[in-house]
Coordinates of C-alpha atoms and ligand atoms in Angstrom, one line a residue:
X27 CA -22.8 -19.0 -23.4
X28 CA -23.1 -17.3 -20.0
X29 CA -23.8 -13.7 -19.5
X30 CA -20.5 -11.9 -19.1
X31 CA -19.9 -11.2 -15.4
X32 CA -16.5 -9.8 -16.1
X33 CA -17.4 -6.9 -18.2
X34 CA -15.2 -4.0 -17.0
X35 CA -16.9 -1.0 -15.4
X36 CA -13.7 0.9 -15.8
X37 CA -14.6 2.8 -18.9
X38 CA -13.2 6.2 -19.9
X39 CA -16.5 7.6 -18.6
X40 CA -16.1 5.9 -15.2
X41 CA -12.6 7.2 -14.9
X42 CA -13.8 10.7 -15.9
X43 CA -16.6 10.6 -13.3
X44 CA -14.2 9.4 -10.6
X45 CA -11.8 12.3 -11.4
X46 CA -14.8 14.7 -11.2
X47 CA -15.8 13.3 -7.9
X48 CA -12.3 13.8 -6.6
X49 CA -12.4 17.4 -7.9
X50 CA -15.6 18.0 -6.0
X51 CA -13.9 16.9 -2.8
X52 CA -15.3 13.4 -2.6
X53 CA -13.2 10.2 -2.0
X54 CA -12.4 7.6 -4.6
X55 CA -11.0 4.2 -3.7
X56 CA -8.9 2.9 -6.6
X57 CA -6.8 -0.1 -7.5
X58 CA -3.0 0.0 -7.6
X59 CA -0.6 -2.8 -8.3
X60 CA 0.3 -3.0 -4.6
X61 CA -3.0 -2.6 -2.7
X62 CA -6.1 -0.5 -3.1
X63 CA -5.8 3.2 -2.1
X64 CA -8.4 5.6 -0.6
X65 CA -7.9 8.7 -2.7
X66 CA -8.7 12.4 -2.2
X67 CA -7.6 15.7 -3.7
X68 CA -4.1 16.3 -2.2
X69 CA -4.6 20.0 -2.2
X70 CA -8.0 19.9 -0.5
X71 CA -7.8 19.9 3.3
X72 CA -11.4 18.9 3.8
X73 CA -11.1 15.9 1.4
X74 CA -7.9 14.8 3.2
X75 CA -9.6 15.2 6.6
X76 CA -12.3 12.8 5.4
X77 CA -9.7 10.2 4.4
X78 CA -8.6 10.2 8.1
X79 CA -12.2 10.0 9.3
X80 CA -13.2 7.2 6.9
X81 CA -10.0 5.2 7.8
X82 CA -10.3 5.9 11.5
X83 CA -6.6 7.0 11.2
X84 CA -5.2 9.1 14.0
X85 CA -4.0 12.6 12.7
X86 CA -0.4 13.2 12.1
X87 CA 0.2 10.0 10.1
X88 CA 1.4 11.3 6.7
X89 CA -0.2 10.3 3.4
X90 CA 1.5 9.3 0.1
X91 CA 0.8 11.6 -2.8
X92 CA 0.2 9.7 -6.1
X93 CA 1.4 11.5 -9.2
X94 CA 1.2 10.6 -12.9
X95 CA 4.9 10.6 -13.8
X96 CA 8.4 11.8 -13.0
X97 CA 7.3 15.0 -14.7
X98 CA 5.4 16.0 -11.6
X99 CA 8.3 15.3 -9.2
X100 CA 9.6 18.8 -8.8
X101 CA 6.1 20.2 -8.4
X102 CA 5.7 18.3 -5.1
X103 CA 9.3 18.0 -3.9
X104 CA 12.3 20.3 -3.7
X105 CA 16.1 19.7 -3.3
X106 CA 15.7 16.3 -5.0
X107 CA 19.0 14.3 -4.8
X108 CA 20.3 12.7 -8.0
X109 CA 20.0 9.2 -6.5
X110 CA 16.2 9.8 -6.0
X111 CA 15.9 10.7 -9.7
X112 CA 17.8 7.6 -10.7
X113 CA 15.4 5.5 -8.5
X114 CA 12.4 7.2 -10.1
X115 CA 13.7 6.6 -13.6
X116 CA 14.3 3.0 -12.9
X117 CA 11.2 2.0 -10.8
X118 CA 8.4 4.4 -11.8
X119 CA 5.7 3.6 -12.6
X120 CA 5.9 0.9 -9.9
X121 CA 5.7 -0.2 -6.3
X122 CA 8.1 2.4 -4.8
X123 CA 7.4 5.5 -2.8
X124 CA 10.1 8.2 -2.4
X125 CA 10.3 10.4 0.7
X126 CA 11.5 13.8 -0.3
X127 CA 11.7 17.4 1.0
X128 CA 8.2 18.8 0.3
X129 CA 7.6 21.8 -2.0
X130 CA 5.4 24.6 -0.7
X131 CA 2.3 23.4 -2.4
X132 CA 2.2 20.4 -0.1
X133 CA 0.0 21.2 2.9
X134 CA 0.7 20.2 6.5
X135 CA -2.5 18.2 6.4
X136 CA -0.8 15.7 4.0
X137 CA 2.5 15.4 5.9
X138 CA 1.4 15.5 9.5
X139 CA 3.4 18.7 9.9
X140 CA 6.7 17.2 8.7
X141 CA 8.8 19.0 6.0
X142 CA 8.9 15.8 3.8
X143 CA 6.4 14.2 1.5
X144 CA 5.9 10.7 0.1
X145 CA 5.5 10.5 -3.7
X146 CA 4.6 7.5 -5.8
X147 CA 3.8 6.8 -9.5
X148 CA 1.8 3.6 -9.5
X149 CA 1.9 1.3 -12.5
X150 CA -1.7 0.0 -12.4
X151 CA -3.3 1.3 -15.6
X152 CA -6.5 2.4 -13.9
X153 CA -4.6 4.2 -11.2
X154 CA -2.5 6.0 -13.8
X155 CA -5.6 6.9 -15.9
X156 CA -7.3 8.3 -12.9
X157 CA -4.3 10.3 -11.6
X158 CA -3.7 11.6 -15.1
X159 CA -7.4 12.6 -15.7
X160 CA -7.6 14.2 -12.3
X161 CA -4.3 16.1 -12.8
X162 CA -5.7 17.5 -16.1
X163 CA -8.8 19.0 -14.5
X164 CA -7.4 20.0 -11.1
X165 CA -3.7 20.5 -11.5
X166 CA -3.5 18.5 -8.3
X167 CA -2.6 14.8 -7.4
X168 CA -4.2 12.1 -5.3
X169 CA -3.4 11.6 -1.7
X170 CA -4.1 8.0 -0.7
X171 CA -3.4 5.7 2.1
X172 CA -4.3 2.0 1.8
X173 CA -8.1 1.7 1.7
X174 CA -8.5 -0.2 5.0
X175 CA -9.6 0.9 8.5
X176 CA -6.6 1.9 10.6
X177 CA -4.4 -1.0 11.7
X178 CA -6.3 -3.6 9.5
X179 CA -5.0 -5.6 6.7
X180 CA -4.8 -3.7 3.4
X181 CA -7.4 -4.4 0.7
X182 CA -6.4 -6.2 -2.5
X183 CA -9.7 -6.2 -4.3
X184 CA -12.7 -3.8 -4.6
X185 CA -14.8 -6.1 -2.6
X186 CA -12.2 -5.9 0.2
X187 CA -12.6 -2.1 0.1
X188 CA -16.3 -2.4 0.2
X189 CA -16.0 -4.7 3.3
X190 CA -13.6 -2.4 5.0
X191 CA -15.0 1.0 4.3
X192 CA -18.5 0.5 2.9
X193 CA -20.1 1.7 6.1
X194 CA -17.9 4.8 6.3
X195 CA -18.0 6.1 2.7
X196 CA -20.7 8.5 1.6
X197 CA -23.1 8.4 -1.4
X198 CA -20.9 10.6 -3.5
X199 CA -17.7 8.6 -2.8
X200 CA -16.7 5.9 -5.2
X201 CA -14.9 2.5 -5.3
X202 CA -13.3 1.7 -8.7
X203 CA -12.8 -1.9 -9.5
X204 CA -9.6 -3.1 -11.0
X205 CA -9.5 -6.7 -10.1
X206 CA -7.0 -8.3 -7.7
X207 CA -3.9 -6.3 -6.9
X208 CA -0.9 -7.8 -8.8
X209 CA 1.7 -7.5 -6.0
X210 CA -0.5 -7.6 -2.9
X211 CA 1.7 -5.8 -0.3
X212 CA 2.4 -2.1 0.0
X213 CA 5.1 -0.2 -1.8
X214 CA 8.8 -0.1 -0.8
X215 CA 9.3 3.3 1.0
X216 CA 12.7 4.9 0.4
X217 CA 13.7 7.9 2.5
X218 CA 15.7 10.2 0.1
X219 CA 16.2 13.1 2.6
X220 CA 19.6 12.0 3.9
X221 CA 22.9 11.6 2.2
X222 CA 22.0 8.1 1.1
X223 CA 18.7 6.3 0.6
X224 CA 17.2 4.5 3.5
X225 CA 14.5 1.8 3.2
X226 CA 11.7 2.6 5.7
X227 CA 9.4 -0.2 4.5
X228 CA 10.5 -3.2 2.4
X229 CA 8.4 -4.0 -0.6
X230 CA 8.5 -5.4 -4.2
X231 CA 11.3 -3.1 -5.2
X232 CA 14.0 -4.8 -3.3
X233 CA 17.2 -3.6 -1.5
X234 CA 19.4 -5.4 -3.9
X235 CA 17.6 -3.9 -6.9
X236 CA 18.1 -0.4 -5.4
X237 CA 21.8 -1.2 -4.7
X238 CA 22.3 -2.4 -8.2
X239 CA 20.6 0.7 -9.7
X240 CA 22.7 3.1 -7.6
X241 CA 25.9 1.0 -7.5
X242 CA 26.1 1.4 -3.7
X243 CA 25.6 -0.8 -0.6
X244 CA 22.8 0.4 1.6
X245 CA 23.2 0.6 5.3
X246 CA 20.4 -0.9 7.4
X247 CA 19.7 1.6 10.1
X248 CA 16.6 1.2 12.3
X249 CA 13.9 3.6 11.2
X250 CA 12.2 6.2 13.3
X251 CA 8.9 4.9 14.6
X252 CA 7.5 8.4 15.2
X253 CA 7.5 9.5 11.7
X254 CA 6.5 6.3 10.1
X255 CA 3.1 4.9 11.0
X256 CA 3.7 1.6 9.0
X257 CA 6.4 0.8 11.4
X258 CA 4.1 1.1 14.4
X259 CA 3.2 -2.1 16.2
X260 CA -0.3 -3.4 15.7
X261 CA -0.4 -2.9 11.9
X262 CA -1.5 -5.1 9.1
X263 CA -3.3 -7.3 11.5
X264 CA -6.5 -9.5 11.1
X265 CA -8.8 -10.4 13.9
X266 CA -7.3 -13.9 14.1
X267 CA -4.1 -14.2 16.1
X268 CA -1.2 -14.6 13.8
X269 CA 1.6 -16.9 15.1
X270 CA 4.8 -17.4 13.2
X271 CA 6.9 -20.6 12.6
X272 CA 5.4 -22.8 15.3
X273 CA 3.7 -26.2 15.2
X274 CA 0.0 -25.6 14.7
X275 CA -2.7 -26.9 17.0
X276 CA -5.8 -28.7 15.9
X277 CA -8.2 -26.4 14.0
X278 CA -5.6 -23.6 13.5
X279 CA -5.4 -22.0 10.1
X280 CA -2.1 -22.7 8.2
X281 CA -0.2 -20.8 5.6
X282 CA 3.0 -22.1 4.1
X283 CA 4.8 -22.4 0.8
X284 CA 3.4 -25.4 -1.2
X285 CA 6.4 -27.7 -0.7
X286 CA 5.6 -27.8 3.1
X287 CA 3.0 -30.5 3.8
X288 CA -0.1 -29.8 5.8
X289 CA 0.1 -31.0 9.4
X290 CA -2.8 -33.1 10.5
X291 CA -6.1 -31.5 11.7
X292 CA -5.1 -28.0 10.6
X293 CA -7.0 -25.8 8.1
X294 CA -4.7 -25.2 5.1
X295 CA -5.6 -21.7 4.1
X296 CA -2.9 -21.2 1.4
X297 CA -0.1 -23.1 -0.3
X298 CA 1.6 -20.4 -2.5
X299 CA 4.0 -21.8 -5.1
X300 CA 6.5 -18.9 -4.7
X301 CA 7.0 -15.6 -2.9
X302 CA 5.2 -13.6 -5.5
X303 CA 2.1 -15.8 -5.0
X304 CA 2.7 -15.6 -1.2
X305 CA 2.6 -11.8 -1.3
X306 CA -0.3 -11.6 -3.7
X307 CA -2.6 -13.9 -1.6
X308 CA -1.4 -13.0 1.9
X309 CA -3.9 -10.3 2.9
X310 CA -6.9 -12.0 1.2
X311 CA -6.0 -15.2 3.0
X312 CA -5.9 -13.5 6.3
X313 CA -9.3 -11.9 5.5
X314 CA -10.7 -15.3 4.6
X315 CA -9.5 -16.7 8.0
X316 CA -11.5 -13.9 9.7
X317 CA -14.5 -14.6 7.6
X318 CA -14.4 -18.3 8.5
X319 CA -14.1 -17.4 12.2
X320 CA -10.6 -19.0 12.5
X321 CA -9.0 -17.9 15.8
X322 CA -5.4 -18.7 15.2
X323 CA -3.4 -18.6 11.9
X324 CA 0.0 -20.2 11.9
X325 CA 2.3 -18.9 9.1
X326 CA 5.6 -20.5 8.1
X327 CA 7.5 -17.5 6.9
X328 CA 9.1 -17.6 3.5
X329 CA 12.9 -17.6 3.6
X330 CA 15.4 -15.4 1.6
X331 CA 15.7 -11.7 0.8
X332 CA 13.8 -9.5 -1.6
X333 CA 10.0 -9.9 -1.5
X334 CA 10.3 -12.6 1.2
X335 CA 11.8 -9.9 3.5
X336 CA 8.8 -7.6 2.8
X337 CA 6.4 -10.5 3.6
X338 CA 8.2 -11.2 6.9
X339 CA 8.0 -7.5 7.7
X340 CA 4.2 -7.5 7.4
X341 CA 3.9 -10.8 9.1
X342 CA 5.9 -9.7 12.1
X343 CA 3.6 -6.7 12.5
X344 CA 0.4 -8.9 12.0
X345 CA 1.8 -11.2 14.7
X346 CA 1.8 -8.3 17.2
X347 CA -2.0 -8.3 17.0
X348 CA -4.3 -5.3 17.2
Ligands
LIG403 O1 1.6 0.7 -1.8 C1 1.3 1.7 -1.1 O2 2.2 2.4 -0.7 C2 -0.1 2.0 -0.9 C3 -0.8 2.4 -2.2 C4 -2.2 2.8 -2.0 O3 -0.1 3.4 -2.8 N1 -0.2 3.1 0.1 C5 0.0 2.9 1.4 O4 -0.3 4.0 2.2 O5 0.4 1.9 1.9 P1 -0.3 4.0 3.8 O6 -0.8 5.3 4.2 O7 -1.2 2.9 4.2 O8 1.1 3.7 4.2 C6 2.1 4.7 3.8 C7 3.2 4.8 4.8 C8 2.7 5.2 6.2 O9 3.3 4.3 7.1 C9 3.2 6.6 6.3 O10 3.6 6.9 7.7 C10 4.4 6.6 5.4 O11 4.1 5.8 4.3 N2 4.8 7.9 5.0 C11 4.0 8.7 4.2 N3 4.6 9.9 4.0 C12 5.7 9.9 4.8 C13 6.8 10.8 5.1 N4 6.8 12.1 4.6 N5 7.8 10.4 5.8 C14 7.8 9.2 6.3 N6 6.9 8.2 6.1 C15 5.8 8.6 5.4
LIG404 MG1 -1.8 1.3 5.3

């Protein structure tokens, strides 16, 4: 029998200590089902400022507030439309963020001065346990962007977080380990401040699922780049140059669904069997390319709608470089 390398460190005591660290103004990186987040007390401006510092994120880019359940919705948001409640009932806990008119407990330091706030109830059990524990002791919630340096690829494991932020976190900050993120790309963001919902960032909760839930057809308006940092160019990008849907050259890295054969002389980095696996492994594969010093990664984009659309959204941003 080998020793047990997989013994979880996420005991009730560890969650409690992480919640206490948040309450003392420190930062805690934690797993969610989408990607890892870098959390701080959503009502503590110093803690939130440190999130920006540690990430190297320019000010004015709003943060998502992570809450424990739909019960907390009208504490952080006001004038909530019925369709937003329907979406929350259907998809929370889960990979969906709702943009709503903020309540007066939401500080400008969270929203970049806007009158809206992003709210999400993640489904990862460790995330939920942490948010719930922190809510009990602080009556607050956890503000968290993805736990990567600004513009970089989001982390999908605790070792990715360590690699991204280890040099920027302090001794009192923490990284909670919760294994590999199940989904692997960031939440679907739905703007609920207009007369109908508007998808600002596609994700694992898909357009057709939203349409089915609400019994409507969504329009596909172009989103405003000023209020939405994820829609800036130069996001989600590794050091390697990402090129889409071209014939690879010798020594290029190559990512394509497994039914596509590997061209000669390329380095096959991933051969996912379906779009779920594609999303789950995408960021770790791009990281691996960087760690192996690969200069160019050619990706054959997955076809179809739903999660494939979210993958193509991230890939097109990665392809714009940094
Ligand atoms: O899956 C996720 O959403 C992960 C996990 C940790 O929850 N979080 C995440 O956070 O991806 P971040 O900060 O990396 O991306 C959130 C995006 C940003 O592009 C931000 O501009 C947008 O959400 N956002 C946040 N609040 C907003 C608001 N009030 N209005 C419009 N966009 C907002
Ligand atoms: Mg991010």
